[in-house]
Amino acid sequence: MFDFITDEHRMIQKAARDFAQKAIAPIAAEHDETAEFPIRTIREMGKLGFMALEVPEQYSGSEMDTLAYVLAMIEISKADASHGTIMSINNSLICGALLKYGTEAQKQKYLVPIATGEKLGAYSLTEPDSGSDAASMKSRAVLNEAGTHYVINGRKAWVTSAPYADFAILFTVTNPSQGANGISCFIVDTDQPGFSRGKTEPKMGIRASATSEILFDGYLCPVENRLGAEGQGFKMAMSLLDAGRIGIAAQALGIAEAALEASIAYSKERESMGKKIGQYQMIQQKLADMKTRVEAARLLIYQAAVAKKAADRTGERISIYTSMAKLFASETAMFVTHAAVQIHGGMGYSKELPLERYFRDAKITEIYEGTSEIQRMVIARQLTGLR
Ligand code: COS
């Protein structure tokens, strides 16, 4: 039906589906229960090339496009959204940042080990007092007198994968008088003095993906670890989030697909008052609305993926496409998982089935990498040009 989906895309989709169903689906409930980070399967995903799908082969990546990434993300997230989160950060934000803004030396040192699955990265923008208003961050990086190192101090919050990351892409203030234009980006190694991890967040969903605060206390970051030019950090962060939001939209769609498929199967099997529940119009309406929203989300995601591929050549801004995809797919995931729990009745509420996990996992997609409110703001600003 979609002739832009090639045989190569289908191959990566199948490889992701096979791995997800064989290696991830069987362990998802247990990792959700224990909140244990699934390091073994994450390393395997790295070796299979799922952590650097859009990275060129010269840096050990899979050298595919955004659509391939989306198709793989849907399959992985369908089995377990926590794996999807970790995959999304590494692909969109870490590989994206290093590929787009890294020097050759930075790519060799940091991108290659991500692509081979040896290392994990984290992306750190948010602070305890700055979430949606990302430019209001307080942490600081000050260049030392010798001009060799930045001295970094401050506290960052909600950093996905931070408890296991080997390095983080950090956004912090270098020139406080410049507002959004005073923010710069750094690669920080997590094994160096002055870096520590704060509390790990006890989360409602995506519980197997570890999220923590990170703290900087006189951390010395060599000048060669600045990513991009001084003062460009905010625009870099926003542009990377444009790409990241496609990944989160694909994650949301994966969760929604899993909940929909379970609901269709249950509607054909479960009987009530002498009929299959799928024969009742109230269930039919739910299934029809769920499926329609899932397919509409898919189209918005494909549109955003195609736009991103073109923008990688032209540099064009794609915020409107990625925000629409993320907004609609995340709200679809909530709609579909909510309906799926209802269709399953008591069994939907039970931990015996994955429906309640899908419902809990779906919620974060309306929050992280920009809340639904922020996505609407971005879309409207792009439409009117007004701030
Ligand atoms: N790509 C490139 N540049 C961008 C951009 C993008 N996607 N978005 C904004 N910019 C640029 C603007 O063009 C502007 O540049 P000029 O000063 O040269 O005109 C600059 O960045 C500042 O933009 P703006 O004034 O729109 O910034 P605001 O402080 O108003 O913030 C929002 C805009 C609210 C949209 C932004 O802060 C945001 O996305 N917040 C959510 C953050 C988020 O997703 N956090 C999740 C955590 S990451 S896990």
Short mmCIF file of C-alpha atoms and ligand atoms in Angstrom, two decimals:
data_model
loop_
_atom_site.label_atom_id
_atom_site.label_comp_id
_atom_site.label_asym_id
_atom_site.label_seq_id
_atom_site.Cartn_x
_atom_site.Cartn_y
_atom_site.Cartn_z
CA MET A 1 0.00 0.00 0.00
CA PHE A 2 2.78 2.46 0.87
CA ASP A 3 5.24 2.25 -1.98
CA PHE A 4 7.83 4.26 -0.04
CA ILE A 5 8.18 1.23 2.26
CA THR A 6 10.90 -0.81 0.55
CA ASP A 7 11.97 -4.44 0.93
CA GLU A 8 14.82 -3.20 3.12
CA HIS A 9 12.32 -1.46 5.41
CA ARG A 10 10.28 -4.67 5.63
CA MET A 11 13.41 -6.61 6.50
CA ILE A 12 14.33 -4.37 9.42
CA GLN A 13 10.68 -4.36 10.56
CA LYS A 14 10.65 -8.17 10.55
CA ALA A 15 14.02 -8.42 12.30
CA ALA A 16 12.75 -6.05 15.02
CA ARG A 17 9.47 -7.95 15.33
CA ASP A 18 11.21 -11.32 15.60
CA PHE A 19 13.67 -10.09 18.22
CA ALA A 20 10.99 -8.22 20.17
CA GLN A 21 8.59 -11.16 20.32
CA LYS A 22 11.29 -13.75 21.05
CA ALA A 23 13.60 -11.91 23.45
CA ILE A 24 11.68 -8.93 24.87
CA ALA A 25 7.99 -9.86 25.19
CA PRO A 26 8.69 -12.82 27.55
CA ILE A 27 10.63 -10.65 30.04
CA ALA A 28 8.57 -7.45 29.86
CA ALA A 29 6.17 -8.13 32.74
CA GLU A 30 8.92 -9.20 35.11
CA HIS A 31 11.06 -6.13 34.36
CA ASP A 32 8.00 -3.93 34.81
CA GLU A 33 7.39 -5.52 38.20
CA THR A 34 11.00 -5.30 39.44
CA ALA A 35 11.96 -2.11 37.57
CA GLU A 36 15.23 -3.84 36.71
CA PHE A 37 17.02 -2.29 33.73
CA PRO A 38 17.07 -4.86 30.88
CA ILE A 39 20.78 -4.50 30.19
CA ARG A 40 21.19 -7.90 28.50
CA THR A 41 18.53 -7.34 25.81
CA ILE A 42 19.62 -3.72 25.36
CA ARG A 43 23.19 -4.87 24.62
CA GLU A 44 21.81 -7.46 22.18
CA MET A 45 19.77 -4.74 20.46
CA GLY A 46 22.97 -2.74 20.13
CA LYS A 47 24.78 -5.66 18.52
CA LEU A 48 21.87 -6.13 16.09
CA GLY A 49 22.14 -2.50 15.00
CA PHE A 50 18.90 -1.22 16.59
CA MET A 51 20.65 1.49 18.60
CA ALA A 52 22.04 3.39 15.63
CA LEU A 53 19.65 2.80 12.77
CA GLU A 54 20.32 6.06 10.95
CA VAL A 55 24.07 6.13 11.57
CA PRO A 56 26.28 5.57 8.49
CA GLU A 57 28.23 2.32 8.23
CA GLN A 58 31.50 4.26 8.48
CA TYR A 59 30.59 4.78 12.18
CA SER A 60 29.39 1.17 12.57
CA GLY A 61 25.71 2.12 12.21
CA SER A 62 22.94 0.43 10.23
CA GLU A 63 22.83 3.25 7.62
CA MET A 64 19.06 3.21 7.23
CA ASP A 65 16.54 6.05 7.25
CA THR A 66 14.00 7.51 9.68
CA LEU A 67 11.22 5.30 8.34
CA ALA A 68 13.29 2.19 9.13
CA TYR A 69 13.85 3.55 12.64
CA VAL A 70 10.11 4.17 13.05
CA LEU A 71 9.16 0.68 11.85
CA ALA A 72 11.65 -0.92 14.24
CA MET A 73 10.58 1.32 17.16
CA ILE A 74 6.94 0.31 16.71
CA GLU A 75 7.85 -3.40 16.90
CA ILE A 76 10.14 -3.05 19.93
CA SER A 77 7.64 -0.85 21.82
CA LYS A 78 4.82 -3.22 21.00
CA ALA A 79 6.67 -5.86 23.02
CA ASP A 80 7.86 -3.46 25.72
CA ALA A 81 7.73 0.33 25.86
CA SER A 82 10.68 0.48 28.28
CA HIS A 83 12.99 -1.00 25.66
CA GLY A 84 11.45 1.49 23.22
CA THR A 85 12.38 4.41 25.46
CA ILE A 86 16.02 3.37 25.75
CA MET A 87 16.19 2.70 22.01
CA SER A 88 14.64 6.05 21.19
CA ILE A 89 17.07 8.08 23.32
CA ASN A 90 20.10 6.36 21.80
CA ASN A 91 18.88 6.69 18.21
CA SER A 92 17.21 10.09 18.00
CA LEU A 93 18.96 12.12 20.62
CA ILE A 94 22.42 10.63 21.16
CA CYS A 95 23.25 9.43 17.65
CA GLY A 96 21.35 12.40 16.24
CA ALA A 97 23.39 14.90 18.29
CA LEU A 98 26.76 13.33 17.52
CA LEU A 99 26.03 12.86 13.83
CA LYS A 100 24.68 16.34 13.30
CA TYR A 101 27.01 18.37 15.51
CA GLY A 102 29.97 16.13 16.41
CA THR A 103 33.56 16.55 15.28
CA GLU A 104 35.24 13.54 13.67
CA ALA A 105 37.06 12.81 16.95
CA GLN A 106 33.78 12.99 18.93
CA LYS A 107 32.12 10.65 16.47
CA GLN A 108 34.93 8.10 16.73
CA LYS A 109 35.04 8.27 20.52
CA TYR A 110 31.31 8.40 21.35
CA LEU A 111 29.20 7.49 18.33
CA VAL A 112 30.97 4.27 17.30
CA PRO A 113 30.59 2.53 20.71
CA ILE A 114 26.90 3.47 20.78
CA ALA A 115 26.45 1.99 17.31
CA THR A 116 28.20 -1.24 18.26
CA GLY A 117 26.09 -1.54 21.41
CA GLU A 118 29.04 -1.28 23.82
CA LYS A 119 27.93 2.01 25.32
CA LEU A 120 24.73 3.78 26.29
CA GLY A 121 24.05 7.49 26.23
CA ALA A 122 21.76 9.87 28.10
CA TYR A 123 20.29 13.22 27.04
CA SER A 124 20.01 15.87 29.70
CA LEU A 125 18.01 19.05 29.18
CA THR A 126 15.46 19.17 32.02
CA GLU A 127 16.15 20.47 35.53
CA PRO A 128 14.09 20.22 38.71
CA ASP A 129 12.69 23.73 38.09
CA SER A 130 12.78 23.80 34.30
CA GLY A 131 10.73 21.35 32.23
CA SER A 132 8.48 22.79 29.54
CA ASP A 133 10.31 26.11 29.82
CA ALA A 134 13.59 24.46 28.91
CA ALA A 135 15.49 27.72 28.36
CA SER A 136 15.06 28.70 32.03
CA MET A 137 17.68 26.20 33.23
CA LYS A 138 20.06 27.18 36.05
CA SER A 139 23.02 24.80 35.79
CA ARG A 140 26.26 26.47 34.64
CA ALA A 141 29.40 25.74 32.67
CA VAL A 142 32.20 28.29 33.11
CA LEU A 143 35.36 28.25 31.00
CA ASN A 144 38.47 28.14 33.22
CA GLU A 145 41.18 30.78 32.96
CA ALA A 146 43.48 28.52 30.97
CA GLY A 147 40.68 28.04 28.43
CA THR A 148 41.13 24.26 28.59
CA HIS A 149 38.07 23.13 30.55
CA TYR A 150 34.54 24.15 31.43
CA VAL A 151 33.71 23.83 35.11
CA ILE A 152 30.15 22.49 35.37
CA ASN A 153 27.88 22.81 38.39
CA GLY A 154 24.19 22.09 38.81
CA ARG A 155 21.47 19.51 38.95
CA LYS A 156 19.60 17.93 36.04
CA ALA A 157 16.40 15.93 36.39
CA TRP A 158 14.47 13.18 34.61
CA VAL A 159 17.47 11.90 32.68
CA THR A 160 16.47 8.71 30.85
CA SER A 161 19.08 5.91 31.02
CA ALA A 162 21.27 8.05 33.33
CA PRO A 163 21.83 5.25 35.89
CA TYR A 164 23.50 3.15 33.16
CA ALA A 165 24.78 5.74 30.70
CA ASP A 166 28.49 5.90 29.88
CA PHE A 167 28.16 9.53 28.85
CA ALA A 168 25.49 12.21 28.64
CA ILE A 169 24.72 14.92 26.13
CA LEU A 170 24.27 17.84 28.50
CA PHE A 171 22.68 21.24 27.91
CA THR A 172 23.74 23.94 30.33
CA VAL A 173 24.14 27.70 30.58
CA THR A 174 27.42 29.27 29.46
CA ASN A 175 26.17 32.86 29.21
CA PRO A 176 23.32 33.67 31.62
CA SER A 177 22.68 37.13 30.15
CA GLN A 178 21.77 35.64 26.75
CA GLY A 179 18.72 33.53 27.71
CA ALA A 180 18.09 30.78 25.14
CA ASN A 181 21.16 31.97 23.21
CA GLY A 182 23.38 31.46 26.26
CA ILE A 183 22.97 27.68 26.41
CA SER A 184 25.67 25.27 25.18
CA CYS A 185 25.97 21.54 24.77
CA PHE A 186 28.64 19.20 26.18
CA ILE A 187 29.50 15.52 26.17
CA VAL A 188 30.13 14.48 29.77
CA ASP A 189 31.67 11.17 30.81
CA THR A 190 29.82 9.63 33.71
CA ASP A 191 32.95 8.02 35.22
CA GLN A 192 34.71 11.31 35.92
CA PRO A 193 35.04 13.12 39.27
CA GLY A 194 32.42 15.82 39.82
CA PHE A 195 29.68 13.70 38.23
CA SER A 196 27.20 11.77 40.35
CA ARG A 197 23.75 10.30 40.05
CA GLY A 198 20.85 11.35 42.22
CA LYS A 199 17.73 9.43 43.08
CA THR A 200 16.24 7.07 40.54
CA GLU A 201 12.62 8.02 39.85
CA PRO A 202 10.00 5.48 40.97
CA LYS A 203 7.76 5.63 37.91
CA MET A 204 4.17 4.73 37.01
CA GLY A 205 5.14 3.22 33.67
CA ILE A 206 8.16 2.40 31.48
CA ARG A 207 9.48 1.12 34.79
CA ALA A 208 12.35 -0.92 33.33
CA SER A 209 13.87 2.20 31.76
CA ALA A 210 15.97 3.83 34.45
CA THR A 211 15.55 7.56 34.99
CA SER A 212 17.48 9.63 37.50
CA GLU A 213 18.81 13.02 38.42
CA ILE A 214 22.42 13.79 37.62
CA LEU A 215 24.56 16.15 39.64
CA PHE A 216 27.59 18.21 38.69
CA ASP A 217 29.94 19.50 41.35
CA GLY A 218 32.98 21.15 39.82
CA TYR A 219 32.97 18.68 36.92
CA LEU A 220 35.85 19.48 34.54
CA CYS A 221 34.75 19.11 30.95
CA PRO A 222 37.56 19.42 28.37
CA VAL A 223 36.90 22.08 25.73
CA GLU A 224 37.07 19.40 23.02
CA ASN A 225 33.95 17.86 24.57
CA ARG A 226 31.79 20.85 23.76
CA LEU A 227 29.32 19.78 21.09
CA GLY A 228 28.56 22.50 18.56
CA ALA A 229 29.28 26.18 19.05
CA GLU A 230 28.86 28.07 22.32
CA GLY A 231 25.36 29.55 22.60
CA GLN A 232 23.84 27.15 20.06
CA GLY A 233 22.72 24.58 22.64
CA PHE A 234 19.05 25.53 22.87
CA LYS A 235 18.49 25.40 19.12
CA MET A 236 20.37 22.11 18.96
CA ALA A 237 18.22 20.70 21.78
CA MET A 238 15.01 21.77 20.05
CA SER A 239 16.08 20.47 16.66
CA LEU A 240 17.08 17.11 18.22
CA LEU A 241 13.74 16.94 20.02
CA ASP A 242 12.03 17.42 16.66
CA ALA A 243 13.61 14.10 15.65
CA GLY A 244 13.11 12.57 19.09
CA ARG A 245 9.39 13.23 18.96
CA ILE A 246 9.09 10.98 15.91
CA GLY A 247 10.59 8.16 17.98
CA ILE A 248 8.20 8.78 20.88
CA ALA A 249 5.27 8.87 18.46
CA ALA A 250 6.39 5.48 17.10
CA GLN A 251 6.69 4.17 20.65
CA ALA A 252 3.14 5.34 21.40
CA LEU A 253 1.89 3.66 18.24
CA GLY A 254 3.59 0.40 19.23
CA ILE A 255 1.85 0.45 22.61
CA ALA A 256 -1.50 1.26 20.97
CA GLU A 257 -1.10 -1.53 18.41
CA ALA A 258 -0.38 -4.08 21.14
CA ALA A 259 -3.48 -2.99 23.10
CA LEU A 260 -5.66 -3.01 19.98
CA GLU A 261 -4.56 -6.48 18.87
CA ALA A 262 -5.22 -7.90 22.34
CA SER A 263 -8.66 -6.26 22.33
CA ILE A 264 -9.61 -7.68 18.93
CA ALA A 265 -8.59 -11.19 20.02
CA TYR A 266 -10.47 -10.87 23.33
CA SER A 267 -13.63 -9.56 21.60
CA LYS A 268 -13.71 -12.67 19.42
CA GLU A 269 -13.18 -15.04 22.34
CA ARG A 270 -14.98 -13.65 25.40
CA GLU A 271 -18.68 -14.37 25.67
CA SER A 272 -21.28 -12.47 27.63
CA MET A 273 -25.05 -12.93 27.68
CA GLY A 274 -24.79 -15.67 25.05
CA LYS A 275 -22.75 -13.73 22.47
CA LYS A 276 -19.13 -12.92 21.73
CA ILE A 277 -18.54 -9.44 23.17
CA GLY A 278 -17.35 -8.32 19.70
CA GLN A 279 -20.95 -8.79 18.53
CA TYR A 280 -22.11 -5.94 20.74
CA GLN A 281 -22.24 -2.50 19.17
CA MET A 282 -20.65 -0.82 22.18
CA ILE A 283 -17.53 -2.98 21.76
CA GLN A 284 -17.63 -2.58 17.97
CA GLN A 285 -17.65 1.19 18.33
CA LYS A 286 -14.62 1.05 20.61
CA LEU A 287 -12.69 -1.24 18.24
CA ALA A 288 -13.55 0.87 15.19
CA ASP A 289 -12.45 4.11 16.89
CA MET A 290 -9.27 2.48 18.22
CA LYS A 291 -8.28 1.17 14.79
CA THR A 292 -9.10 4.43 13.01
CA ARG A 293 -6.96 6.44 15.41
CA VAL A 294 -4.10 3.93 15.19
CA GLU A 295 -4.04 4.21 11.40
CA ALA A 296 -4.30 8.02 11.47
CA ALA A 297 -1.37 8.12 13.92
CA ARG A 298 0.60 5.85 11.60
CA LEU A 299 0.07 8.24 8.67
CA LEU A 300 1.21 11.26 10.70
CA ILE A 301 4.29 9.33 11.82
CA TYR A 302 5.16 8.25 8.27
CA GLN A 303 4.71 11.86 7.15
CA ALA A 304 7.07 13.08 9.88
CA ALA A 305 9.63 10.36 9.02
CA VAL A 306 9.58 11.31 5.35
CA ALA A 307 9.87 15.01 6.28
CA LYS A 308 12.86 14.27 8.54
CA LYS A 309 14.67 12.39 5.77
CA ALA A 310 14.23 15.35 3.43
CA ALA A 311 15.20 17.83 6.16
CA ASP A 312 18.46 15.97 6.77
CA ARG A 313 19.44 17.18 3.29
CA THR A 314 17.79 20.61 3.22
CA GLY A 315 18.02 21.70 6.87
CA GLU A 316 14.33 22.66 6.75
CA ARG A 317 12.49 22.87 10.09
CA ILE A 318 10.07 19.98 10.60
CA SER A 319 8.65 20.83 14.04
CA ILE A 320 5.06 20.98 12.85
CA TYR A 321 5.16 17.45 11.43
CA THR A 322 6.93 15.88 14.40
CA SER A 323 4.77 17.68 16.97
CA MET A 324 1.56 16.63 15.19
CA ALA A 325 2.77 13.03 15.04
CA LYS A 326 3.76 12.95 18.70
CA LEU A 327 0.62 14.75 19.88
CA PHE A 328 -1.76 12.52 17.99
CA ALA A 329 0.07 9.23 18.53
CA SER A 330 0.47 9.77 22.28
CA GLU A 331 -3.18 10.74 22.74
CA THR A 332 -4.09 7.73 20.61
CA ALA A 333 -2.04 5.48 22.88
CA MET A 334 -3.97 6.79 25.89
CA PHE A 335 -7.32 6.44 24.12
CA VAL A 336 -6.60 2.93 22.89
CA THR A 337 -5.10 1.56 26.11
CA HIS A 338 -7.95 3.05 28.14
CA ALA A 339 -10.51 1.38 25.86
CA ALA A 340 -8.51 -1.87 25.86
CA VAL A 341 -8.60 -2.10 29.65
CA GLN A 342 -12.36 -1.46 29.53
CA ILE A 343 -12.95 -4.12 26.86
CA HIS A 344 -11.05 -6.65 28.99
CA GLY A 345 -13.08 -5.73 32.09
CA GLY A 346 -11.60 -7.17 35.29
CA MET A 347 -8.88 -8.96 33.32
CA GLY A 348 -7.80 -5.61 31.91
CA TYR A 349 -7.19 -4.40 35.46
CA SER A 350 -5.25 -7.52 36.43
CA LYS A 351 -1.48 -7.90 36.22
CA GLU A 352 -2.13 -11.36 34.76
CA LEU A 353 -2.45 -9.61 31.37
CA PRO A 354 -0.31 -6.78 29.93
CA LEU A 355 -3.23 -4.37 29.39
CA GLU A 356 -2.75 -2.42 32.61
CA ARG A 357 0.99 -2.10 31.78
CA TYR A 358 0.19 -0.72 28.32
CA PHE A 359 -2.14 1.81 29.99
CA ARG A 360 0.55 2.91 32.49
CA ASP A 361 3.28 2.96 29.82
CA ALA A 362 1.17 5.02 27.40
CA LYS A 363 0.84 7.97 29.78
CA ILE A 364 4.47 9.10 29.59
CA THR A 365 4.23 9.57 25.83
CA GLU A 366 1.91 12.54 26.49
CA ILE A 367 4.52 14.03 28.82
CA TYR A 368 8.16 13.45 27.90
CA GLU A 369 9.99 15.13 25.01
CA GLY A 370 7.38 17.87 25.33
CA THR A 371 3.91 17.59 26.83
CA SER A 372 0.81 17.56 24.64
CA GLU A 373 0.32 21.20 25.65
CA ILE A 374 3.81 22.06 24.36
CA GLN A 375 3.19 20.16 21.11
CA ARG A 376 0.01 22.20 20.55
CA MET A 377 1.98 25.37 21.26
CA VAL A 378 4.67 24.39 18.74
CA ILE A 379 2.08 23.52 16.08
CA ALA A 380 0.16 26.77 16.56
CA ARG A 381 3.34 28.87 16.55
CA GLN A 382 4.42 27.22 13.30
CA LEU A 383 0.99 27.96 11.79
CA THR A 384 0.82 31.61 12.74
CA GLY A 385 4.45 32.64 13.13
CA LEU A 386 3.33 34.33 16.35
CA ARG A 387 5.03 33.73 19.72
N1 COS B 1 14.66 23.94 15.66
C1 COS B 1 15.54 24.97 15.51
N2 COS B 1 15.45 26.12 16.23
C2 COS B 1 14.45 26.24 17.10
C3 COS B 1 13.50 25.22 17.31
C4 COS B 1 13.63 24.05 16.53
N3 COS B 1 12.76 23.04 16.66
N4 COS B 1 12.61 25.63 18.24
C5 COS B 1 12.98 26.87 18.61
N5 COS B 1 14.10 27.22 17.93
C6 COS B 1 14.80 28.49 18.01
C7 COS B 1 13.85 29.65 17.73
O1 COS B 1 13.76 29.90 16.34
C8 COS B 1 14.51 30.78 18.48
O2 COS B 1 15.58 31.25 17.70
P1 COS B 1 15.80 32.85 17.48
O3 COS B 1 15.99 33.42 18.85
O4 COS B 1 17.02 32.93 16.62
O5 COS B 1 14.54 33.34 16.83
C9 COS B 1 15.12 30.09 19.70
O6 COS B 1 15.25 28.70 19.36
C10 COS B 1 14.24 30.21 20.93
O7 COS B 1 12.96 29.69 20.56
P2 COS B 1 11.62 30.08 21.32
O8 COS B 1 11.62 31.56 21.59
O9 COS B 1 10.48 29.48 20.59
O10 COS B 1 11.85 29.35 22.71
P3 COS B 1 10.92 29.27 23.96
O11 COS B 1 11.76 29.50 25.16
O12 COS B 1 9.68 30.08 23.78
O13 COS B 1 10.56 27.69 24.01
C11 COS B 1 9.28 25.74 23.60
C12 COS B 1 9.84 27.07 23.07
C13 COS B 1 8.30 25.94 24.74
C14 COS B 1 8.57 25.14 22.41
C15 COS B 1 10.46 24.85 24.05
O14 COS B 1 11.02 25.32 25.25
C16 COS B 1 10.07 23.40 24.23
O15 COS B 1 9.98 22.62 23.27
N6 COS B 1 9.86 23.00 25.50
C17 COS B 1 9.66 21.59 25.82
C18 COS B 1 10.96 21.01 26.17
C19 COS B 1 10.89 19.53 26.15
O16 COS B 1 10.43 18.91 25.21
N7 COS B 1 11.37 18.94 27.23
C20 COS B 1 11.37 17.54 27.35
C21 COS B 1 12.61 17.09 27.96
S1 COS B 1 13.74 16.45 26.89
S2 COS B 1 13.73 14.60 27.46
#
